[in-house]
Tab-separated table of C-alpha atoms and ligand atoms in Angstrom:
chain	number	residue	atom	x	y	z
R	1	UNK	CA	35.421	-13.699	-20.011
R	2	UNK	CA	34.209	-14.971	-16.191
R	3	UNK	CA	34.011	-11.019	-15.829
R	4	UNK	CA	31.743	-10.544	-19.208
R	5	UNK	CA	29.454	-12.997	-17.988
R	6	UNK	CA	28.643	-11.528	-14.503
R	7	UNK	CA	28.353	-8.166	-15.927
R	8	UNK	CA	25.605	-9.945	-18.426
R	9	UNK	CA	23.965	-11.774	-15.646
R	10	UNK	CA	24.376	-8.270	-13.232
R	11	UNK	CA	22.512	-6.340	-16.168
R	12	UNK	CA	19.720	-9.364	-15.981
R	13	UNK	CA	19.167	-9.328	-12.323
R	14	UNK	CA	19.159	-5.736	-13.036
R	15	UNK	CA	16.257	-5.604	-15.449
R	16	UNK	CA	14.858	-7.966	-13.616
R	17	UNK	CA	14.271	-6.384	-9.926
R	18	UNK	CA	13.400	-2.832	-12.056
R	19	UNK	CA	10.600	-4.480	-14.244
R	20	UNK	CA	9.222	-5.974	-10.846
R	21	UNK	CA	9.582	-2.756	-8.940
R	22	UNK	CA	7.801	-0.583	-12.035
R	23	UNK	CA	4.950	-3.253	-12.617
R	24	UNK	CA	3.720	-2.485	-9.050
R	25	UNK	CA	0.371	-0.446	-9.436
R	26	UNK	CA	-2.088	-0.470	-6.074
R	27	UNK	CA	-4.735	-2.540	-7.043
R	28	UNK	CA	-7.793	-2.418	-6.053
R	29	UNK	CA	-9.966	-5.425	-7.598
R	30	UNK	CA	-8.866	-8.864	-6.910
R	31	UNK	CA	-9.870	-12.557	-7.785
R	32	UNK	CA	-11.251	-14.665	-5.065
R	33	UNK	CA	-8.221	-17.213	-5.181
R	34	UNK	CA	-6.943	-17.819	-1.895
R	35	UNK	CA	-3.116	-17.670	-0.904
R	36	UNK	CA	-1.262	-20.114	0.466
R	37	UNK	CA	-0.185	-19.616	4.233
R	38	UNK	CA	3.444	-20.360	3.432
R	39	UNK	CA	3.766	-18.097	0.339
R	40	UNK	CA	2.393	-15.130	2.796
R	41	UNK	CA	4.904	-16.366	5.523
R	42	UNK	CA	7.427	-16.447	2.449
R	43	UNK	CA	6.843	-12.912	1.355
R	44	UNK	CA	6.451	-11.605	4.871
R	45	UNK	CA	10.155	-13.395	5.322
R	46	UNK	CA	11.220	-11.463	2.415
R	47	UNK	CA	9.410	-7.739	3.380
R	48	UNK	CA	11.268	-8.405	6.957
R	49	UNK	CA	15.001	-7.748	5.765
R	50	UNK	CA	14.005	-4.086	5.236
R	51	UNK	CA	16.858	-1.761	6.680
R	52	UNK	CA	15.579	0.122	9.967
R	53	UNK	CA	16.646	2.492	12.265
R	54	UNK	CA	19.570	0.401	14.468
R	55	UNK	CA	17.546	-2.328	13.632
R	56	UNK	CA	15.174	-1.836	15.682
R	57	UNK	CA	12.371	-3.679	12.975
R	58	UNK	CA	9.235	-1.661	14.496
R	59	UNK	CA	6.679	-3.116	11.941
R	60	UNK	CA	4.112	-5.812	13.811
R	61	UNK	CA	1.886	-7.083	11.140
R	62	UNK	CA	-1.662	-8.820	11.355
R	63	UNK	CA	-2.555	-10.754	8.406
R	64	UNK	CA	-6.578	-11.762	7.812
R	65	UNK	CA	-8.068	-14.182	5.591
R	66	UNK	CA	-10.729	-16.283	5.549
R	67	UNK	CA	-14.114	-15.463	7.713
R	68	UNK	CA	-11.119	-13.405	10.381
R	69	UNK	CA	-10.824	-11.031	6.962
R	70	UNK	CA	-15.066	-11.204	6.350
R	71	UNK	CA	-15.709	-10.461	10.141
R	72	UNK	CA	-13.295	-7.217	10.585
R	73	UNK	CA	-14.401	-5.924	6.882
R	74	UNK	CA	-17.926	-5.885	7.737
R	75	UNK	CA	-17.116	-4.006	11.033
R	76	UNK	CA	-15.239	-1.718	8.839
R	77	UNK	CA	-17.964	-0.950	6.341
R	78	UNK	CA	-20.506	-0.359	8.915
R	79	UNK	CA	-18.365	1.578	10.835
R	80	UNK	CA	-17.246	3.550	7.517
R	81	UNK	CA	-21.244	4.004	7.400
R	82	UNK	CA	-22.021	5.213	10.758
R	83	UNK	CA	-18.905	7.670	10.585
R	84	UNK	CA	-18.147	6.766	14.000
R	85	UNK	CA	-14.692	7.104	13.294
R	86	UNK	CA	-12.757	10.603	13.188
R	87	UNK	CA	-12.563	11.753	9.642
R	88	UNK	CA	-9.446	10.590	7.902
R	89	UNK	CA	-6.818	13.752	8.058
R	90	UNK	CA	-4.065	12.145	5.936
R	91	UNK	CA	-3.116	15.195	4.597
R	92	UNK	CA	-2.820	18.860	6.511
R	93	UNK	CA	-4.717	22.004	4.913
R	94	UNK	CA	-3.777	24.007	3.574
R	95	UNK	CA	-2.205	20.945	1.633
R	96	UNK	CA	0.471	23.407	0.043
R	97	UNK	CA	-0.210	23.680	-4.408
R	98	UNK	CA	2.062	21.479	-5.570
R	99	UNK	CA	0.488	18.378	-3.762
R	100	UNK	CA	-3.067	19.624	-4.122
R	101	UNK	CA	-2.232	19.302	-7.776
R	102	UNK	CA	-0.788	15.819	-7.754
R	103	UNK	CA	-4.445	15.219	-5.445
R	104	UNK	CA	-6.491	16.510	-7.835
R	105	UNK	CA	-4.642	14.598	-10.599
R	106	UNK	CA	-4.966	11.119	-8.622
R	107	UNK	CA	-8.811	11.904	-8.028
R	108	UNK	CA	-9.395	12.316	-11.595
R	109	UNK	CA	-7.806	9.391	-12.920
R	110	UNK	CA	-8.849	7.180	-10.183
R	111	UNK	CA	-12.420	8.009	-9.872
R	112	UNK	CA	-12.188	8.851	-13.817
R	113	UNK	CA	-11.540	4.826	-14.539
R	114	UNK	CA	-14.858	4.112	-12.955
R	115	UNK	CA	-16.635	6.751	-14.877
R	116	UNK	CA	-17.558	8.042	-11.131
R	117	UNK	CA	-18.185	12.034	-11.688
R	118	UNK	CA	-16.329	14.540	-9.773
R	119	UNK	CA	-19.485	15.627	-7.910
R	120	UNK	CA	-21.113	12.482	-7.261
R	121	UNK	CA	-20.782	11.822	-3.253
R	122	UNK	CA	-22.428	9.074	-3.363
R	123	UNK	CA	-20.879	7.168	-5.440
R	124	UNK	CA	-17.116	7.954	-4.355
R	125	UNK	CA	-18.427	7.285	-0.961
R	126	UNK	CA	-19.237	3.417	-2.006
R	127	UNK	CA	-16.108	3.327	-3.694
R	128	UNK	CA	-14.313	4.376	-0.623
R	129	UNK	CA	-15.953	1.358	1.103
R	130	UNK	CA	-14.025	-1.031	-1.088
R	131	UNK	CA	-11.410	-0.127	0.762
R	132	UNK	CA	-12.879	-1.742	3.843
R	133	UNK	CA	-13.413	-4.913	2.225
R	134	UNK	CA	-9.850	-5.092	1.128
R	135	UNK	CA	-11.122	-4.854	-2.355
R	136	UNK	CA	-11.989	-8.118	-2.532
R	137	UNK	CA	-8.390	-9.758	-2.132
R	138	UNK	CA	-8.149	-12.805	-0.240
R	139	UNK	CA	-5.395	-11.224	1.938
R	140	UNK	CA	-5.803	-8.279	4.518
R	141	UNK	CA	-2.688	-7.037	5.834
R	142	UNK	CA	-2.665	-4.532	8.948
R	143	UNK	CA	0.822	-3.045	9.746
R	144	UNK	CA	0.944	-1.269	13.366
R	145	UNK	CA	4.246	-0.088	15.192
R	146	UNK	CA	4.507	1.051	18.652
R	147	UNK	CA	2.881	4.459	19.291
R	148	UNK	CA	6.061	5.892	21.615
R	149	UNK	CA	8.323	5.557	18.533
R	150	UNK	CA	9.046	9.320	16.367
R	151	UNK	CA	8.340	9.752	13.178
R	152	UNK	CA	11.442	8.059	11.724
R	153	UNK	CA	10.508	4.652	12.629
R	154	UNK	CA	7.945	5.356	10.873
R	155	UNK	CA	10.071	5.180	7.596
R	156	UNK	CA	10.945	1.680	8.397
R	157	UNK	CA	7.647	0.664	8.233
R	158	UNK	CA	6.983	2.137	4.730
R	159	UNK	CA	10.460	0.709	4.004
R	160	UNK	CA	9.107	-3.188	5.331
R	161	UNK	CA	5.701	-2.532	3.101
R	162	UNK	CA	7.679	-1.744	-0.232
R	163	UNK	CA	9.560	-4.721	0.296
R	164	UNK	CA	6.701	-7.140	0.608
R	165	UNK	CA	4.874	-4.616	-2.319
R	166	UNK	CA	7.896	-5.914	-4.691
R	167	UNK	CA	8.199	-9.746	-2.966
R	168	UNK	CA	4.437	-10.084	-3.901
R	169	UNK	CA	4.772	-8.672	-7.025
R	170	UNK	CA	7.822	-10.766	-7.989
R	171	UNK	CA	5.160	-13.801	-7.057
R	172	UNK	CA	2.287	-12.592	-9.535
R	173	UNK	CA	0.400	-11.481	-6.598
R	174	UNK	CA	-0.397	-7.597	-6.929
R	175	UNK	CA	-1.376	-5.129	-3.397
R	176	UNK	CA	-2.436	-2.145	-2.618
R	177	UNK	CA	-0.946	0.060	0.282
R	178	UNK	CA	-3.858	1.556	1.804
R	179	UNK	CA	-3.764	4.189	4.691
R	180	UNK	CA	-7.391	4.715	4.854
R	181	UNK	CA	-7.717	1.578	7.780
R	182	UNK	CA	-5.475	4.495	10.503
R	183	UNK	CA	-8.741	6.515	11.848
R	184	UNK	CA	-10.557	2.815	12.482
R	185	UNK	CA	-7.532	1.756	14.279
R	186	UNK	CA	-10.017	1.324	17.628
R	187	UNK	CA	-11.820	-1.049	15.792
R	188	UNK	CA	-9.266	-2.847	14.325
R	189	UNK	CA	-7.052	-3.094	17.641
R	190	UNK	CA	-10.230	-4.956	19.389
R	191	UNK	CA	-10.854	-7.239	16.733
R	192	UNK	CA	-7.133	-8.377	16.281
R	193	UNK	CA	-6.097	-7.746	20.115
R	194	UNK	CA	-3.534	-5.304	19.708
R	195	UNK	CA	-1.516	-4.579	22.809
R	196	UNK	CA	-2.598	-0.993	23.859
R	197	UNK	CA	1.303	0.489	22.751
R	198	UNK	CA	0.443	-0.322	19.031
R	199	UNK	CA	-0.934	1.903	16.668
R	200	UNK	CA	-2.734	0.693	13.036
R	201	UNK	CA	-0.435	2.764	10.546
R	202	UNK	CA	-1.896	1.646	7.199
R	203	UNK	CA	-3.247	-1.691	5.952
R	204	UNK	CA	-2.158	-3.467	2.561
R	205	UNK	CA	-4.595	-6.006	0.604
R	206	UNK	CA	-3.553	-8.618	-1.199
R	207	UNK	CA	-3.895	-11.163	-3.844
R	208	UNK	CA	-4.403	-12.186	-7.153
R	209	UNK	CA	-5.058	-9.254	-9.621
R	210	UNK	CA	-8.105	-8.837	-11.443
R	211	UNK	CA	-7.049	-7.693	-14.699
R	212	UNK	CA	-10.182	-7.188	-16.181
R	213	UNK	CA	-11.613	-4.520	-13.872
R	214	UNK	CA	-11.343	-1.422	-15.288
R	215	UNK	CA	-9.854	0.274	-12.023
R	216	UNK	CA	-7.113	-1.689	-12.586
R	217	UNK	CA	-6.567	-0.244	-15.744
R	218	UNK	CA	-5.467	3.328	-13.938
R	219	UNK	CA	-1.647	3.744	-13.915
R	220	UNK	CA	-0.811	7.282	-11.954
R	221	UNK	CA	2.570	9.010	-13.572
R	222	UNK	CA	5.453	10.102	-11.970
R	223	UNK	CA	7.574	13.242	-11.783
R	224	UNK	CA	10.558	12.700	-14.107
R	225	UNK	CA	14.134	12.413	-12.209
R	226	UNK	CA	15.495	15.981	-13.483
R	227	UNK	CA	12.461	17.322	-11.698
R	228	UNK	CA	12.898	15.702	-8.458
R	229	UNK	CA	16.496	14.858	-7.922
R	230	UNK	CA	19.158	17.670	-7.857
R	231	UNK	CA	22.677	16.034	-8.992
R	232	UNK	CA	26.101	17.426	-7.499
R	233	UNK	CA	29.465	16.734	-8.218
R	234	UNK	CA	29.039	14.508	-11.354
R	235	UNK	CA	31.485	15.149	-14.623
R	236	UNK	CA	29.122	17.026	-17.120
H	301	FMN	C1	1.018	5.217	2.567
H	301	FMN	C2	0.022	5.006	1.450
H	301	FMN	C3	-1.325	5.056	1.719
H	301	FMN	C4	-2.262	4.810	0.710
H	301	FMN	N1	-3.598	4.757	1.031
H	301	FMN	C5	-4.477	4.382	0.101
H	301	FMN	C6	-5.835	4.148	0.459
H	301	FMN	O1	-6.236	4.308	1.611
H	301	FMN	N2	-6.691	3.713	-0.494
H	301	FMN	C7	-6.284	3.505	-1.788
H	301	FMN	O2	-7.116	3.105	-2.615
H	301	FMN	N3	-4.994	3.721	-2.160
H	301	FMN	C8	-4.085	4.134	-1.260
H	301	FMN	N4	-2.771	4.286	-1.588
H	301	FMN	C9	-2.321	4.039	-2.959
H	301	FMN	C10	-1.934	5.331	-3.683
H	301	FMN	O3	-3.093	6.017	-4.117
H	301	FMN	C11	-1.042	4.947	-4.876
H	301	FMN	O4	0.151	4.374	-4.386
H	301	FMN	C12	-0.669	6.149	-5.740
H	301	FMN	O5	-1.801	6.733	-6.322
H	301	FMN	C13	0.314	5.732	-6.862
H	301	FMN	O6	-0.275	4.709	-7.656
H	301	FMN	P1	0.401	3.276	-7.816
H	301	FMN	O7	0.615	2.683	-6.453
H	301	FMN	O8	-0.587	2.484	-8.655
H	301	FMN	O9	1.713	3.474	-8.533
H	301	FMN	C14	-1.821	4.562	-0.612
H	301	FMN	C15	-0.451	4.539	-0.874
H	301	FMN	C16	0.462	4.747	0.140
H	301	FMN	C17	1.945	4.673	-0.161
């Protein structure tokens, strides 16, 4: 009987944590409602028992609100506009076919939910600006690690910004990961005072969700498991 009931309550914690983690979506229009100092201390609390490499917890993390968040965005956006930074290269080309299609894919539904068309510069160029302005949210979030570490440390930090993706989430508050913030890291390292062994890695915004906005509206699919995953050693 005690052993029915966990099960139950194991299958409801279950549901649970996998309706939080699949409600996620990057979003990128927020309300203007501030957040609370302690609930961002909470959720950072939460993002920081991420596994890492022999624990070595790499992430640093520089949160921005208020006129901190207005000052460094407008830097951003002019700096976006001047293209004094190096253009982003998130991606190497040839990107091989099978991720240029996924690219293609994410342009069209993104830019698609704006009604922004595929050829107008212009357009996708102000749109890439939101970026700079956090999309609105309250919250800025820059996550740095120490430029001598190799590229596996580098997992831990995308394993620390999932965890505070879902912790926010499982508060209401919605985020967007955004890696377009890395080629301004100059910028951002002056205005925050980053030691000179830190490098920006990606930023995350964050707040309340604007449900209305029809960006938010986009929901990008996923590859199905049996596409993906290769099973071994299971009964058939
Ligand atoms: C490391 C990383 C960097 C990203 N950079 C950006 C970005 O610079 N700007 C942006 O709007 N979205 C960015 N995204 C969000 C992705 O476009 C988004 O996660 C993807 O399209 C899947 O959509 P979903 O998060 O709504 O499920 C980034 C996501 C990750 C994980």
């Amino acid at each position: 009987m005690v052993q029915a009931t966990m099960e139950g309550s194991q299958e409801a914690v279950a549901r649970c944590v996998a309706t939080v983690i699949r409600s996620r979506r990057s979003v990128r229009a927020f309300k203007p409602e501030p957040l609370r100092r302690e609930l961002v201390e909470e959720i950072l609390g939460d993002a920081a028992t991420a596994p890492s490499g022999a624990n070595i917890q790499p992430w640093r993390v520089y949160v921005v609100s208020g006129a901190v968040k207005d000052e460094l965005a407008n830097a951003l956006v002019a700096a976006c506009r001047a293209g004094t930074a190096s253009p982003p290269a998130h991606f190497p080309e040839p990107l091989p076919d099978v991720f240029r299609a996924r690219l293609s894919d994410f342009g069209a539904r993104y830019y698609g939910s704006l009604g922004i068309d595929r050829d107008d510069t212009a357009a996708r160029m102000h749109q890439t600006e939101q970026n700079f302005s956090f999309f609105g949210a309250p919250v800025g979030l820059i996550i740095s690690i120490d430029r001598r570490l190799k590229p596996h440390s580098w997992v831990d930090i995308g394993l620390f910004a999932q965890n505070l993706m879902i912790a926010a989430k499982a508060r209401g508050i919605e985020t967007c990961p955004q890696v377009s913030f890395a080629p301004f890291h100059d910028l951002i390292a002056a205005h925050l005072q980053m030691p000179s062994e830190e490098v920006t890695a990606f930023g995350i915004s964050m707040g309340y969700g604007d449900p209305q906005a029809r960006v938010n509206q986009t929901r990008m699919p996923r590859e199905r498991v049996q596409d993906f995953a290769r099973l071994f050693g299971f009964p058939a």
